[in-house]
Amino acid sequence: GISSVPASIITGDLGVSPAAASYITGFALTLDPTNTFSTSTQVTGKVYASDYTPPTPGNLTTAISDMQAAFTDAAGRAANVTELGAGDISGMTIKRGVYKWSTGLLITTDVTLKGSATDVWIFEIAQDLTMASAAKIVLTGGAMPKNVFWQFSGAVTIDTTAHIEGVILAQTSIALQTGASIKGRLLAQAAVTLDTSSVSAL
């Protein structure tokens, strides 16, 4: 499901499947007359659930398949660098490439991704992400959040007021703590929890 402690702000769409709309909590949903989506004062976009009127259920099934395909593709990429920082990349400046860890990933201070608008970063993490309070992912040199992919086989925790950029593909859950934010997408196979957080879609 997807839960929010108001007032989280989502710029973009939100959806759950195969769960029903009742698994979206804390958003005060208003069902559209078409019954294909809802709206919320916390969402600049549309809210979708699998129990809404077609074509919504089919579209959500396709979205799930696409997410799973992206997760598998990212996990299978050959690494340019393995075990960078022994799982702690705090304070580093990282150039484009595929990075892989057999452990979790820890970020306690700002991390800079430096590259051009066409450079791509893929991070393959076998366990969890812990991003400490106020830590940030900073893009420089024209780097674009749409070209940054975080693939986690565990859970993701973005602590209070921390900021991350890119597409997060999590096999379990994603939690944004109080005041945390992302410029990108949150795609979880279990749950997304927001606590007065900000999500700005690509």
Tab-separated table of C-alpha atoms in Angstrom:
chain	number	residue	atom	x	y	z
A	1	GLY	CA	0.000	0.000	0.000
A	2	ILE	CA	0.833	3.687	0.048
A	3	SER	CA	0.450	5.773	3.181
A	4	SER	CA	0.939	9.442	3.938
A	5	VAL	CA	1.182	11.606	7.011
A	6	PRO	CA	-0.320	14.849	5.648
A	7	ALA	CA	0.607	16.933	4.124
A	8	SER	CA	2.956	15.051	1.860
A	9	ILE	CA	3.126	16.587	-1.596
A	10	ILE	CA	3.284	14.437	-4.731
A	11	THR	CA	3.802	16.063	-8.117
A	12	GLY	CA	2.863	13.266	-10.496
A	13	ASP	CA	0.642	10.184	-10.409
A	14	LEU	CA	0.253	7.551	-7.706
A	15	GLY	CA	-1.029	3.986	-7.941
A	16	VAL	CA	-1.368	0.607	-6.212
A	17	SER	CA	-1.970	-2.863	-7.631
A	18	PRO	CA	-3.186	-5.524	-7.080
A	19	ALA	CA	-4.371	-3.782	-3.895
A	20	ALA	CA	-7.576	-1.764	-3.784
A	21	ALA	CA	-7.918	1.968	-3.125
A	22	SER	CA	-8.426	1.205	0.570
A	23	TYR	CA	-4.673	0.485	0.698
A	24	ILE	CA	-3.977	4.154	-0.098
A	25	THR	CA	-4.244	5.904	3.255
A	26	GLY	CA	-3.801	9.450	4.507
A	27	PHE	CA	-4.706	11.106	1.184
A	28	ALA	CA	-8.476	11.863	1.506
A	29	LEU	CA	-9.269	10.577	-1.984
A	30	THR	CA	-12.101	11.942	-4.122
A	31	LEU	CA	-13.265	9.469	-6.773
A	32	ASP	CA	-13.678	10.927	-10.255
A	33	PRO	CA	-17.146	10.465	-11.883
A	34	THR	CA	-15.526	8.112	-14.425
A	35	ASN	CA	-14.461	5.798	-11.543
A	36	THR	CA	-11.116	5.355	-13.303
A	37	PHE	CA	-9.073	7.502	-10.895
A	38	SER	CA	-9.210	9.631	-7.765
A	39	THR	CA	-7.801	13.010	-6.836
A	40	SER	CA	-6.309	14.349	-3.615
A	41	THR	CA	-5.246	17.758	-2.374
A	42	GLN	CA	-1.822	16.201	-1.722
A	43	VAL	CA	-1.400	14.949	-5.296
A	44	THR	CA	-0.840	17.077	-8.405
A	45	GLY	CA	-1.869	14.288	-10.764
A	46	LYS	CA	-4.138	11.254	-10.556
A	47	VAL	CA	-4.438	8.392	-8.099
A	48	TYR	CA	-5.077	4.873	-9.439
A	49	ALA	CA	-6.042	1.568	-7.819
A	50	SER	CA	-6.806	-1.906	-9.125
A	51	ASP	CA	-10.479	-1.826	-8.056
A	52	TYR	CA	-11.260	1.192	-10.249
A	53	THR	CA	-13.103	0.960	-13.564
A	54	PRO	CA	-11.258	-0.348	-16.657
A	55	PRO	CA	-8.900	0.423	-18.291
A	56	THR	CA	-7.239	1.271	-14.951
A	57	PRO	CA	-6.722	-2.330	-13.699
A	58	GLY	CA	-5.107	-3.378	-16.986
A	59	ASN	CA	-2.915	-0.298	-17.084
A	60	LEU	CA	-1.723	-0.994	-13.542
A	61	THR	CA	-0.916	-4.621	-14.396
A	62	THR	CA	1.204	-3.342	-17.275
A	63	ALA	CA	2.908	-0.868	-14.947
A	64	ILE	CA	3.774	-3.682	-12.515
A	65	SER	CA	5.233	-5.777	-15.317
A	66	ASP	CA	7.281	-2.830	-16.520
A	67	MET	CA	8.581	-2.164	-13.005
A	68	GLN	CA	9.565	-5.806	-12.509
A	69	ALA	CA	11.283	-5.865	-15.904
A	70	ALA	CA	13.215	-2.704	-15.032
A	71	PHE	CA	14.213	-4.174	-11.649
A	72	THR	CA	15.481	-7.381	-13.273
A	73	ASP	CA	17.299	-5.485	-16.024
A	74	ALA	CA	19.061	-3.196	-13.550
A	75	ALA	CA	20.012	-6.113	-11.282
A	76	GLY	CA	21.546	-7.984	-14.197
A	77	ARG	CA	23.790	-5.238	-15.559
A	78	ALA	CA	27.505	-5.991	-15.535
A	79	ALA	CA	29.241	-3.823	-12.943
A	80	ASN	CA	32.008	-1.359	-13.732
A	81	VAL	CA	32.768	-0.990	-10.018
A	82	THR	CA	32.019	-3.385	-7.140
A	83	GLU	CA	31.857	-2.769	-3.390
A	84	LEU	CA	32.723	0.937	-3.680
A	85	GLY	CA	33.475	2.291	-0.215
A	86	ALA	CA	32.619	-1.099	1.294
A	87	GLY	CA	28.984	0.004	1.137
A	88	ASP	CA	29.474	3.542	2.471
A	89	ILE	CA	29.603	6.179	-0.276
A	90	SER	CA	29.139	9.172	2.024
A	91	GLY	CA	30.822	12.316	0.695
A	92	MET	CA	31.904	10.762	-2.609
A	93	THR	CA	31.738	12.207	-6.119
A	94	ILE	CA	30.682	9.434	-8.500
A	95	LYS	CA	30.972	9.377	-12.280
A	96	ARG	CA	28.641	7.483	-14.621
A	97	GLY	CA	28.659	3.708	-14.632
A	98	VAL	CA	27.227	0.569	-13.074
A	99	TYR	CA	28.026	0.088	-9.383
A	100	LYS	CA	27.300	-3.070	-7.428
A	101	TRP	CA	27.300	-4.007	-3.743
A	102	SER	CA	26.712	-7.376	-2.071
A	103	THR	CA	25.766	-5.491	1.097
A	104	GLY	CA	23.504	-2.593	1.979
A	105	LEU	CA	24.319	1.010	1.124
A	106	LEU	CA	24.920	3.814	3.626
A	107	ILE	CA	24.825	7.538	2.852
A	108	THR	CA	25.451	9.863	5.803
A	109	THR	CA	26.695	12.993	3.997
A	110	ASP	CA	26.115	14.489	0.544
A	111	VAL	CA	26.965	12.377	-2.508
A	112	THR	CA	27.595	14.066	-5.864
A	113	LEU	CA	26.810	12.435	-9.196
A	114	LYS	CA	28.893	14.298	-11.773
A	115	GLY	CA	28.282	13.902	-15.491
A	116	SER	CA	26.457	15.097	-18.574
A	117	ALA	CA	22.772	15.011	-19.469
A	118	THR	CA	23.263	11.709	-21.305
A	119	ASP	CA	25.323	9.914	-18.648
A	120	VAL	CA	23.656	7.012	-16.808
A	121	TRP	CA	24.174	5.688	-13.280
A	122	ILE	CA	22.914	2.265	-12.176
A	123	PHE	CA	23.342	1.246	-8.558
A	124	GLU	CA	22.744	-2.442	-7.738
A	125	ILE	CA	22.370	-3.030	-4.006
A	126	ALA	CA	21.805	-6.505	-2.561
A	127	GLN	CA	20.362	-5.276	0.720
A	128	ASP	CA	18.979	-2.028	2.197
A	129	LEU	CA	19.583	1.689	1.762
A	130	THR	CA	20.014	3.876	4.817
A	131	MET	CA	20.217	7.573	4.000
A	132	ALA	CA	20.883	9.715	7.050
A	133	SER	CA	19.067	12.856	8.081
A	134	ALA	CA	19.832	15.911	5.898
A	135	ALA	CA	22.073	13.940	3.487
A	136	LYS	CA	21.564	14.754	-0.180
A	137	ILE	CA	22.200	13.332	-3.631
A	138	VAL	CA	23.478	16.245	-5.716
A	139	LEU	CA	23.575	16.153	-9.525
A	140	THR	CA	26.173	18.310	-11.299
A	141	GLY	CA	27.482	18.907	-14.822
A	142	GLY	CA	24.037	18.519	-16.372
A	143	ALA	CA	23.306	15.056	-14.902
A	144	MET	CA	19.603	14.179	-15.043
A	145	PRO	CA	17.571	12.334	-12.376
A	146	LYS	CA	15.816	10.292	-15.087
A	147	ASN	CA	19.202	8.681	-15.830
A	148	VAL	CA	19.890	7.581	-12.244
A	149	PHE	CA	18.600	4.142	-11.174
A	150	TRP	CA	18.740	2.724	-7.644
A	151	GLN	CA	17.932	-1.012	-7.540
A	152	PHE	CA	17.538	-2.402	-4.022
A	153	SER	CA	16.801	-6.008	-3.101
A	154	GLY	CA	15.974	-4.784	0.408
A	155	ALA	CA	14.218	-1.805	1.972
A	156	VAL	CA	14.873	1.907	1.465
A	157	THR	CA	14.854	4.469	4.278
A	158	ILE	CA	15.307	8.155	3.496
A	159	ASP	CA	15.689	9.876	6.868
A	160	THR	CA	14.365	13.277	7.934
A	161	THR	CA	14.991	16.163	5.506
A	162	ALA	CA	17.248	13.988	3.309
A	163	HIS	CA	16.957	14.345	-0.481
A	164	ILE	CA	17.544	11.757	-3.203
A	165	GLU	CA	17.343	11.958	-6.998
A	166	GLY	CA	16.550	9.267	-9.550
A	167	VAL	CA	14.343	6.213	-9.972
A	168	ILE	CA	14.166	3.912	-6.943
A	169	LEU	CA	13.303	0.264	-7.673
A	170	ALA	CA	12.816	-1.516	-4.349
A	171	GLN	CA	11.967	-5.173	-3.883
A	172	THR	CA	10.365	-4.463	-0.519
A	173	SER	CA	9.481	-1.072	0.981
A	174	ILE	CA	10.386	2.598	0.626
A	175	ALA	CA	10.018	5.028	3.540
A	176	LEU	CA	10.487	8.791	3.373
A	177	GLN	CA	10.725	10.212	6.886
A	178	THR	CA	9.581	13.664	8.007
A	179	GLY	CA	10.542	16.312	5.468
A	180	ALA	CA	12.442	13.925	3.173
A	181	SER	CA	12.164	14.437	-0.577
A	182	ILE	CA	12.878	12.904	-3.958
A	183	LYS	CA	13.080	14.196	-7.498
A	184	GLY	CA	12.293	11.034	-9.404
A	185	ARG	CA	10.106	7.979	-8.883
A	186	LEU	CA	9.354	5.586	-6.020
A	187	LEU	CA	8.575	2.071	-7.266
A	188	ALA	CA	8.193	-0.528	-4.531
A	189	GLN	CA	6.980	-4.122	-4.646
A	190	ALA	CA	5.565	-3.915	-1.099
A	191	ALA	CA	4.819	-0.481	0.352
A	192	VAL	CA	5.623	3.228	0.190
A	193	THR	CA	5.393	5.302	3.369
A	194	LEU	CA	5.516	9.100	3.273
A	195	ASP	CA	5.712	11.395	6.313
A	196	THR	CA	5.087	15.018	5.297
A	197	SER	CA	7.433	14.278	2.410
A	198	SER	CA	7.791	15.636	-1.110
A	199	VAL	CA	7.858	13.576	-4.314
A	200	SER	CA	8.477	15.369	-7.611
A	201	ALA	CA	8.074	13.013	-10.569
A	202	LEU	CA	10.408	13.171	-13.567
